[in-house]
Short mmCIF file of C-alpha atoms in Angstrom, two decimals:
data_model
loop_
_atom_site.label_atom_id
_atom_site.label_comp_id
_atom_site.label_asym_id
_atom_site.label_seq_id
_atom_site.Cartn_x
_atom_site.Cartn_y
_atom_site.Cartn_z
CA MET A 1 0.08 -0.09 0.15
CA ALA A 2 3.04 2.44 -0.18
CA GLU A 3 1.71 3.80 -3.54
CA TYR A 4 -1.27 5.55 -1.53
CA ASP A 5 1.29 6.71 1.12
CA LEU A 6 1.01 10.62 0.90
CA THR A 7 4.06 11.45 3.25
CA PRO A 8 6.19 12.50 0.24
CA ARG A 9 3.42 14.97 -0.83
CA ILE A 10 2.63 16.02 2.82
CA ALA A 11 6.28 16.48 4.15
CA PRO A 12 7.04 19.61 2.03
CA ASN A 13 4.12 21.21 3.71
CA LEU A 14 5.45 20.63 7.24
CA ASP A 15 7.98 21.81 9.63
CA ARG A 16 10.87 19.14 9.66
CA HIS A 17 9.95 18.36 13.20
CA LEU A 18 6.23 17.63 12.44
CA VAL A 19 7.66 15.09 9.75
CA PHE A 20 8.97 12.65 12.77
CA PRO A 21 5.63 11.31 14.03
CA LEU A 22 4.77 10.57 10.27
CA LEU A 23 8.12 8.68 9.93
CA GLU A 24 7.52 6.90 13.18
CA PHE A 25 4.14 5.92 11.98
CA LEU A 26 5.75 4.58 8.72
CA GLN A 27 8.35 2.59 10.40
CA GLU A 28 5.67 0.81 12.67
CA ARG A 29 3.63 0.06 9.78
CA GLN A 30 6.82 -1.39 7.96
CA LEU A 31 5.55 0.21 4.64
CA TYR A 32 9.28 0.78 3.77
CA ASN A 33 12.30 -0.76 4.52
CA ASP A 34 13.67 0.18 8.00
CA ASN A 35 17.16 1.40 7.02
CA HIS A 36 15.54 3.88 4.67
CA ILE A 37 13.28 5.29 7.36
CA LEU A 38 16.30 5.73 9.55
CA LYS A 39 18.32 7.40 6.86
CA ALA A 40 15.32 9.81 6.39
CA LYS A 41 15.49 10.66 10.01
CA ILE A 42 18.84 11.42 10.04
CA ASP A 43 18.61 13.48 6.85
CA LEU A 44 15.70 15.47 8.87
CA LEU A 45 18.08 15.60 12.08
CA ASN A 46 20.96 17.17 10.17
CA ASN A 47 18.95 20.61 9.74
CA THR A 48 17.91 20.66 13.62
CA ASN A 49 19.75 20.81 16.94
CA MET A 50 18.68 17.44 17.89
CA VAL A 51 22.40 16.00 17.88
CA ASP A 52 21.63 13.29 20.56
CA TYR A 53 18.83 12.06 18.77
CA ALA A 54 20.92 11.84 15.40
CA MET A 55 23.61 10.01 17.19
CA ASP A 56 21.12 7.47 18.64
CA ILE A 57 19.69 6.56 15.35
CA HIS A 58 23.15 6.74 13.61
CA LYS A 59 24.14 4.05 16.29
CA THR A 60 21.09 2.03 15.40
CA LEU A 61 21.52 2.32 11.76
CA TYR A 62 25.22 1.38 11.52
CA GLN A 63 25.04 -1.05 14.68
CA THR A 64 28.10 0.67 16.22
CA GLU A 65 28.86 2.96 19.21
CA ASP A 66 30.91 5.11 17.55
CA VAL A 67 29.63 8.19 15.80
CA PRO A 68 31.17 10.70 13.19
CA GLN A 69 33.48 13.49 14.35
CA ASP A 70 31.33 16.05 12.59
CA MET A 71 28.34 15.09 14.86
CA ILE A 72 30.53 15.31 17.93
CA GLU A 73 31.76 18.68 16.72
CA ARG A 74 27.95 19.86 16.08
CA ARG A 75 26.83 19.05 19.46
CA ALA A 76 29.64 21.03 21.03
CA ASP A 77 28.53 24.05 18.80
CA VAL A 78 24.84 23.46 19.88
CA VAL A 79 25.55 23.67 23.64
CA ALA A 80 27.78 26.59 23.27
CA ARG A 81 25.01 28.47 21.01
CA LEU A 82 22.21 27.51 23.59
CA LYS A 83 24.32 28.83 26.61
CA SER A 84 25.13 32.06 24.75
CA LEU A 85 21.28 32.55 23.70
CA GLU A 86 20.23 31.76 27.50
CA ASP A 87 22.56 34.23 28.67
CA ALA A 88 21.32 36.93 26.20
CA ALA A 89 17.80 36.36 26.99
CA ALA A 90 18.39 35.98 30.70
CA PRO A 91 17.39 39.41 31.91
CA LEU A 92 13.97 39.03 30.09
CA VAL A 93 13.39 35.42 31.38
CA ALA A 94 14.04 36.60 34.68
CA PHE A 95 11.60 39.24 34.51
CA LEU A 96 8.93 37.06 33.21
CA GLN A 97 9.47 34.82 35.92
CA ASN A 98 8.67 37.46 38.43
CA ALA A 99 4.89 37.51 39.08
CA SER A 100 4.26 40.61 40.58
CA ALA A 101 6.67 42.52 37.98
CA VAL A 102 4.58 40.87 35.19
CA GLN A 103 1.47 42.09 36.76
CA GLU A 104 2.57 45.64 35.76
CA LEU A 105 2.28 44.63 32.09
CA LYS A 106 -0.58 46.09 29.95
CA ALA A 107 -2.21 45.42 26.74
CA ASP A 108 -0.80 48.06 25.35
CA LYS A 109 2.44 46.56 23.94
CA HIS A 110 4.29 49.96 23.37
CA TYR A 111 3.71 50.77 26.95
CA ASN A 112 5.09 47.79 28.03
CA LEU A 113 8.26 48.32 25.92
CA GLN A 114 8.66 51.60 27.45
CA LEU A 115 8.31 50.12 30.72
CA LEU A 116 10.84 47.31 30.35
CA ASN A 117 13.57 49.80 29.10
CA ASP A 118 12.78 52.17 31.84
CA LYS A 119 12.62 50.45 34.87
CA TYR A 120 14.42 47.00 34.11
CA GLN A 121 16.76 47.98 31.33
CA ILE A 122 15.38 45.46 28.98
CA GLY A 123 15.40 46.63 25.31
CA PRO A 124 14.80 45.22 21.72
CA ALA A 125 18.22 43.23 22.07
CA GLN A 126 16.79 41.30 24.80
CA ILE A 127 13.41 40.65 23.25
CA GLU A 128 14.90 39.69 20.15
CA ALA A 129 17.27 37.31 22.22
CA LEU A 130 14.15 35.60 23.56
CA TYR A 131 12.67 34.88 20.18
CA GLN A 132 15.91 33.23 18.89
CA TYR A 133 16.15 31.39 22.28
CA GLY A 134 12.79 30.01 21.96
CA LYS A 135 13.38 29.19 18.29
CA PHE A 136 16.64 27.38 19.39
CA GLN A 137 14.80 25.44 22.04
CA PHE A 138 12.37 24.21 19.45
CA GLU A 139 15.29 23.20 17.16
CA CYS A 140 16.75 21.16 20.12
CA GLY A 141 13.32 19.37 20.67
CA ASN A 142 12.48 21.06 23.95
CA TYR A 143 9.00 21.75 22.68
CA SER A 144 7.65 22.65 26.17
CA GLY A 145 10.15 25.56 26.89
CA ALA A 146 9.86 26.69 23.33
CA ALA A 147 5.95 26.95 23.67
CA ASP A 148 6.50 29.10 26.61
CA TYR A 149 9.21 31.62 25.31
CA LEU A 150 7.31 31.99 22.06
CA TYR A 151 4.09 32.82 23.82
CA GLN A 152 5.90 35.42 25.91
CA TYR A 153 7.70 36.63 23.07
CA ARG A 154 4.55 37.31 20.88
CA ALA A 155 2.93 39.14 24.13
CA LEU A 156 5.97 41.97 23.53
CA CYS A 157 6.48 41.65 19.79
CA THR A 158 5.34 44.45 17.74
CA ASN A 159 6.93 43.00 14.53
CA SER A 160 3.59 41.12 12.61
CA GLU A 161 6.07 38.99 10.56
CA ARG A 162 8.19 37.81 13.67
CA SER A 163 4.84 37.61 15.54
CA LEU A 164 3.60 35.21 12.77
CA SER A 165 6.71 33.14 12.83
CA ALA A 166 6.49 32.49 16.47
CA LEU A 167 3.03 31.72 16.28
CA TRP A 168 3.88 29.05 13.57
CA GLY A 169 6.34 27.81 16.20
CA LYS A 170 4.15 27.91 18.97
CA LEU A 171 1.51 25.86 16.96
CA ALA A 172 4.08 22.94 16.06
CA ALA A 173 5.26 22.93 19.57
CA GLU A 174 1.73 22.22 20.99
CA VAL A 175 1.11 19.72 18.24
CA LEU A 176 4.29 17.89 19.15
CA MET A 177 3.37 17.83 22.74
CA GLN A 178 -0.21 16.56 21.77
CA ASN A 179 -2.08 19.49 23.46
CA TRP A 180 -4.98 19.19 21.17
CA ASP A 181 -6.92 21.87 23.06
CA ILE A 182 -4.35 24.40 22.89
CA ALA A 183 -3.37 23.61 19.36
CA LEU A 184 -6.66 24.15 18.32
CA GLU A 185 -6.59 27.70 19.70
CA GLU A 186 -3.45 28.41 18.10
CA LEU A 187 -4.59 27.07 14.88
CA ASN A 188 -7.63 29.60 14.89
CA ARG A 189 -5.40 32.41 15.95
CA LEU A 190 -2.99 31.48 12.65
CA LYS A 191 -6.08 31.11 10.50
CA GLU A 192 -7.27 34.45 11.49
CA MET A 193 -3.84 36.34 10.91
CA ILE A 194 -3.57 34.49 7.61
CA ASP A 195 -7.22 35.54 6.30
CA SER A 196 -6.73 39.04 7.39
CA LYS A 197 -3.06 39.56 6.51
CA ASN A 198 -2.12 41.49 3.27
CA PHE A 199 0.22 39.38 1.59
CA SER A 200 2.96 40.54 -0.96
CA SER A 201 0.91 38.03 -3.60
CA PRO A 202 -2.25 35.93 -3.51
CA MET A 203 -0.41 32.98 -4.08
CA ASN A 204 1.61 33.56 -0.74
CA GLN A 205 -1.58 33.61 1.17
CA VAL A 206 -2.58 30.50 -0.82
CA HIS A 207 0.60 28.76 0.29
CA SER A 208 0.00 29.84 3.96
CA ARG A 209 -3.48 28.21 3.70
CA ILE A 210 -2.06 25.28 2.29
CA TRP A 211 0.53 24.92 4.94
CA LEU A 212 -2.30 25.41 7.79
CA MET A 213 -4.21 22.84 6.43
CA HIS A 214 -1.49 20.33 6.53
CA TRP A 215 -0.57 21.30 10.05
CA SER A 216 -4.22 20.88 11.21
CA LEU A 217 -4.37 17.26 10.03
CA PHE A 218 -2.58 16.27 13.34
CA ILE A 219 -5.32 18.21 15.31
CA PHE A 220 -8.51 17.27 13.53
CA PHE A 221 -7.89 13.63 13.57
CA ASN A 222 -6.96 13.82 17.42
CA HIS A 223 -9.39 16.36 18.73
CA ASP A 224 -12.94 15.39 20.32
CA ASN A 225 -14.72 17.50 17.46
CA GLY A 226 -11.82 17.45 14.87
CA ARG A 227 -13.75 15.48 11.92
CA THR A 228 -16.54 18.05 12.20
CA LEU A 229 -14.04 21.04 12.34
CA ILE A 230 -11.83 19.56 9.64
CA ILE A 231 -15.13 20.02 7.27
CA ASP A 232 -15.90 23.71 8.35
CA LEU A 233 -12.32 24.56 7.57
CA PHE A 234 -11.28 22.46 4.46
CA ASN A 235 -14.79 23.13 2.87
CA GLN A 236 -14.71 26.93 2.92
CA ASP A 237 -14.34 28.49 -0.42
CA LYS A 238 -11.09 29.88 -0.01
CA TYR A 239 -9.53 26.86 1.49
CA LEU A 240 -11.11 24.57 -0.90
CA ASN A 241 -9.80 26.58 -3.58
CA ALA A 242 -6.55 26.19 -1.94
CA ILE A 243 -6.92 22.50 -1.88
CA GLN A 244 -7.68 22.44 -5.71
CA THR A 245 -4.68 24.87 -6.65
CA GLY A 246 -1.92 23.30 -4.83
CA ALA A 247 -2.81 20.29 -2.60
CA PRO A 248 -5.58 18.20 -4.03
CA HIS A 249 -4.24 15.20 -1.88
CA LEU A 250 -5.83 16.71 0.93
CA LEU A 251 -9.25 15.83 -0.53
CA ARG A 252 -8.38 12.37 0.84
CA TYR A 253 -9.08 13.57 4.48
CA LEU A 254 -12.07 15.72 3.61
CA ALA A 255 -13.65 12.79 1.96
CA THR A 256 -12.87 10.70 5.24
CA ALA A 257 -14.52 13.43 7.33
CA PHE A 258 -17.66 13.36 5.17
CA ILE A 259 -18.03 9.73 5.24
CA VAL A 260 -17.52 9.11 8.94
CA ASN A 261 -19.68 12.46 9.80
CA LYS A 262 -23.27 12.46 9.01
CA ARG A 263 -23.95 15.99 10.36
CA LYS A 264 -22.35 17.72 7.57
CA ARG A 265 -24.32 15.71 4.64
CA PRO A 266 -26.09 18.95 3.25
CA GLN A 267 -22.41 20.13 2.13
CA PHE A 268 -21.77 16.74 0.64
CA LYS A 269 -23.31 17.31 -2.98
CA ASP A 270 -21.01 20.07 -3.48
CA PHE A 271 -18.14 18.21 -2.41
CA LEU A 272 -18.85 15.25 -4.80
CA LYS A 273 -18.26 17.95 -7.71
CA VAL A 274 -15.01 19.01 -6.46
CA ILE A 275 -14.07 14.90 -6.43
CA GLN A 276 -15.25 14.92 -10.05
CA GLN A 277 -13.28 17.97 -11.05
CA GLU A 278 -9.90 16.94 -9.45
CA GLN A 279 -9.94 13.31 -10.67
CA HIS A 280 -7.29 14.12 -13.14
CA SER A 281 -4.88 15.50 -10.23
CA PHE A 282 -5.74 13.15 -7.48
CA LYS A 283 -7.72 10.20 -6.59
CA ASP A 284 -7.31 7.14 -4.31
CA PRO A 285 -9.76 4.46 -3.09
CA ILE A 286 -11.57 6.94 -0.75
CA THR A 287 -12.39 9.60 -3.37
CA GLU A 288 -13.14 6.77 -5.77
CA PHE A 289 -15.44 5.07 -3.48
CA LEU A 290 -17.31 8.18 -3.34
CA ALA A 291 -17.39 8.55 -7.05
CA CYS A 292 -18.43 4.79 -7.62
CA VAL A 293 -21.53 5.21 -5.24
CA TYR A 294 -22.64 8.93 -6.02
CA VAL A 295 -21.37 9.62 -9.70
CA ASN A 296 -21.22 6.49 -11.48
CA TYR A 297 -23.61 4.19 -9.43
CA ASP A 298 -21.12 1.41 -9.87
CA PHE A 299 -21.67 -0.60 -6.72
CA ASP A 300 -19.46 -3.31 -7.78
CA GLY A 301 -16.76 -0.96 -7.99
CA ALA A 302 -17.74 0.60 -4.88
CA GLN A 303 -17.61 -2.64 -2.88
CA LYS A 304 -13.72 -3.33 -4.46
CA LYS A 305 -13.02 0.13 -3.31
CA MET A 306 -14.45 -0.20 0.29
CA ARG A 307 -11.70 -2.92 0.73
CA GLU A 308 -9.12 -0.82 -0.59
CA CYS A 309 -10.11 2.04 1.64
CA GLU A 310 -9.55 -0.33 4.77
CA GLU A 311 -5.93 -0.77 3.72
CA VAL A 312 -5.43 3.15 2.79
CA ILE A 313 -6.91 4.00 6.27
CA LEU A 314 -4.70 1.55 8.22
CA ASN A 315 -1.47 2.82 6.61
CA ASP A 316 -2.33 6.50 6.88
CA PRO A 317 -0.38 8.25 9.58
CA PHE A 318 -3.44 10.75 10.38
CA ILE A 319 -6.30 8.48 9.98
CA GLY A 320 -4.85 4.91 10.79
CA LYS A 321 -4.09 5.46 14.44
CA ARG A 322 -4.49 2.54 16.56
CA VAL A 323 -7.65 3.02 18.72
CA GLU A 324 -6.00 3.27 22.23
CA GLU A 325 -4.11 6.33 20.54
CA SER A 326 -7.61 8.14 19.89
CA ASN A 327 -9.16 10.51 21.98
CA PHE A 328 -12.37 10.93 20.25
CA SER A 329 -13.92 7.65 20.13
CA THR A 330 -13.76 4.41 21.55
CA VAL A 331 -14.34 2.93 17.85
CA PRO A 332 -11.46 2.69 15.57
CA LEU A 333 -11.94 5.12 12.53
CA ARG A 334 -11.65 2.18 9.99
CA ASP A 335 -14.61 0.45 11.49
CA GLU A 336 -16.78 3.80 11.58
CA PHE A 337 -15.60 4.23 8.17
CA ILE A 338 -16.87 1.00 6.86
CA GLU A 339 -19.92 1.01 8.72
CA ASN A 340 -20.99 4.58 7.35
CA ALA A 341 -19.42 3.29 3.68
CA ARG A 342 -22.01 0.37 3.74
CA LEU A 343 -24.63 3.00 4.75
CA PHE A 344 -23.62 4.96 1.78
CA ILE A 345 -23.95 2.13 -0.67
CA PHE A 346 -27.40 0.81 0.76
CA GLU A 347 -29.06 4.29 0.70
CA THR A 348 -28.12 4.94 -2.73
CA TYR A 349 -28.76 1.44 -3.89
CA CYS A 350 -32.30 1.70 -2.37
CA ARG A 351 -32.85 4.90 -4.06
CA ILE A 352 -32.55 3.40 -7.58
CA HIS A 353 -34.24 0.12 -6.81
CA GLU A 354 -37.73 -0.82 -5.26
CA ARG A 355 -36.87 -4.59 -4.58
CA ILE A 356 -33.71 -5.75 -3.64
CA ASP A 357 -32.42 -9.34 -3.34
CA MET A 358 -30.72 -9.79 0.01
CA GLY A 359 -28.07 -12.22 -1.45
CA VAL A 360 -26.84 -9.47 -4.04
CA LEU A 361 -27.24 -6.79 -1.36
CA ALA A 362 -25.00 -8.85 0.77
CA GLU A 363 -22.39 -9.04 -1.85
CA LYS A 364 -22.38 -5.43 -2.35
CA LEU A 365 -21.90 -4.52 1.40
CA ASN A 366 -19.13 -7.12 1.83
CA LEU A 367 -21.26 -9.12 4.40
CA ASN A 368 -22.60 -12.92 4.22
CA TYR A 369 -26.11 -13.22 4.18
CA GLU A 370 -27.04 -13.63 7.76
CA GLU A 371 -24.70 -10.50 8.60
CA ALA A 372 -26.50 -8.40 6.03
CA GLU A 373 -29.92 -9.45 7.17
CA ARG A 374 -29.23 -8.33 10.69
CA TRP A 375 -27.31 -5.29 9.61
CA ILE A 376 -30.50 -4.02 7.74
CA VAL A 377 -32.96 -5.01 10.44
CA ASN A 378 -31.08 -2.96 12.87
CA LEU A 379 -30.82 -0.04 10.30
CA ILE A 380 -34.67 -0.03 9.60
CA ARG A 381 -35.38 -0.27 13.57
CA GLY A 382 -32.98 2.47 14.22
CA SER A 383 -33.51 5.00 11.33
CA LYS A 384 -36.57 6.44 9.30
CA LEU A 385 -35.73 4.12 6.44
CA ASP A 386 -39.06 3.27 4.88
CA ALA A 387 -38.34 -0.38 4.03
CA LYS A 388 -39.15 -3.90 5.11
CA ILE A 389 -37.84 -7.48 4.63
CA ASP A 390 -39.93 -10.14 2.87
CA SER A 391 -38.00 -13.29 4.36
CA GLN A 392 -40.16 -15.66 2.14
CA THR A 393 -38.55 -14.11 -0.96
CA GLY A 394 -35.34 -13.00 0.71
CA THR A 395 -35.78 -9.23 -0.65
CA VAL A 396 -35.86 -5.94 0.89
CA ILE A 397 -38.82 -4.14 -0.35
CA MET A 398 -38.46 0.02 -0.50
CA GLU A 399 -41.56 2.04 -0.11
CA HIS A 400 -40.54 5.29 -1.88
CA ASN A 401 -42.17 8.37 -1.05
CA HIS A 402 -41.43 10.84 -3.36
CA PRO A 403 -41.56 14.90 -2.36
CA ASN A 404 -44.14 16.85 -4.02
CA VAL A 405 -43.15 19.56 -6.20
CA TYR A 406 -43.18 22.29 -3.63
CA GLU A 407 -40.72 20.18 -1.11
CA GLN A 408 -38.32 19.59 -4.18
CA LEU A 409 -38.53 23.52 -4.65
CA ILE A 410 -37.58 24.18 -1.08
CA GLU A 411 -34.89 21.46 -1.23
CA HIS A 412 -33.29 23.09 -4.30
CA THR A 413 -33.60 26.46 -2.89
CA LYS A 414 -32.51 26.18 0.84
CA ALA A 415 -28.85 26.48 -0.05
CA LEU A 416 -29.02 29.84 -1.87
CA ASN A 417 -28.86 31.99 1.10
CA SER A 418 -25.59 30.80 2.29
CA ARG A 419 -24.28 31.08 -1.35
CA THR A 420 -25.45 34.42 -1.81
CA TYR A 421 -23.86 35.59 1.66
CA LYS A 422 -20.46 34.00 0.58
CA LEU A 423 -20.80 35.77 -2.83
CA VAL A 424 -21.48 39.07 -1.41
CA THR A 425 -18.65 38.53 1.25
CA GLN A 426 -16.27 37.87 -1.58
CA ILE A 427 -17.26 41.16 -3.46
CA LEU A 428 -16.88 43.05 -0.40
CA GLU A 429 -13.41 41.68 0.26
CA HIS A 430 -12.36 42.43 -3.41
CA ALA A 431 -13.82 45.95 -3.01
CA GLN A 432 -11.94 46.61 0.27
CA ALA A 433 -8.56 45.36 -0.92
CA PRO A 434 -7.76 48.25 -3.03
CA ALA A 435 -8.81 50.50 -0.12
CA ALA A 436 -6.42 48.68 2.14
CA HIS A 437 -3.55 49.02 -0.06
#
C-alpha cells in the first residue's frame, strides 16, 4: 500500500519536526525498508539541533557505538550556542518569572516596551534574544520551553512578521506535545492572521493556507470534535480553492471526514462535484469510492474500493492510528468508516431500486447473508428508513415517498441563502482590498 502513502506530498508542507511522527508511524507499519526510514530521520535531523537523537539513530542504523566526528563537533556547537542565547535572554526570562513584575504589564505593547526599558533596562536586543532562544529550544526538541518562550515573545513583539513566525512555532510545539485543545486555539489564531493579512501576492496567501491545512491534520484527527472542524475549515471556499490549486491530496481527509460525519451531509453534494473535477490531479480508493457510489452508481466498483479503503486508512499516519491512541472515540475510525461506507452504498442502492435481492445486497456490502440481514434489520429499526424485509422471497422492499413539487423547490433553494452570503462577502473583500493598499 506504499503507492497510497501521502507522506512525500505532505512532508514538504510541514515543519521538519512534524515529519518525525509520520516517519515513526511508517516505521511501525513497515511500509518501507527500516534502514530507509532511519536514513530519512538522520537527513531531517541534520538540519535541527537534536544532535543526541541523531547520534542514537546513527548507532542503530550502522550497528556501532561510534559516531562521526562532525556530529561530536556539532553537539559542542549546539551546547555553546544554547548557553550564549540563554545568557542573552536571561534578563527578560528573569523578569517574566517575577509574577509581581509581570502584573505591571498591560495590553498596550508600546507601554510595556517603555516600561521594560525604563525600569528594568530590557530593550529590543533582549526581546529579540527571547525569540531566538525559544526558536533554538524548539530546534533542540524542547517543545515545552519553546512554547512558553514564543508565547511570551508574542506578548511583547510589535513586528507582525516575527509574531506570525512565533505563532507557527508555538502551534508546532503544541502539536508535538499533543496538547490538542491549546493547539486548536493556536490554529484558529493563525487562521485569523492568515485570512486578514495583506500578503505580497495572492499565491503567498494560498501557500499559507495550504500549510495551515496540512498542520491541522494532526489536530483534527485527534481532537474530540476534529472530524466536524475539518469540514468547517477545508470546505470554506478559500480553503477548498487552495486545495484544488496546490494540494488536491488533502481531498482524502475531507472525504474521510464526510463519510464518518453524517451531520455535514448538506454540503456533501458540492463536495462530490469537487471530487469529479479533481479526478485528473488526485484520486485514491477513498475518493474513488464516493465517485463509484454517487456519480457512477457502480456498486461493484464501490465494493472493491471499500476493501481498498480499509488498507488506505490503516496505513495513513493521520487516520490510521490504533484505537487506544485516539481521544475522540472508542471505535476505531476504520470501523466507523466501513460502517458508514456500507450505509452510503445501501442508501444509494435503495434509491434506485424498489425490490432488492438480499443475497445481491449482502455481496455489495461485503457481508454474508446472515450478517447483511441483521445489519439491515437494525438499520430499519434505528432509522426512518421506509423499508421492510420479505423473508419468504429474501428481498428488501423499499416504499419510496417521492417529495411533491413544493418540497422539491424548497430542497433546491435552501442553500441559496448561504451561497448568496458567500458571494457578497467575496465581492466586499475584493472591493476593500484596493482601499487597504
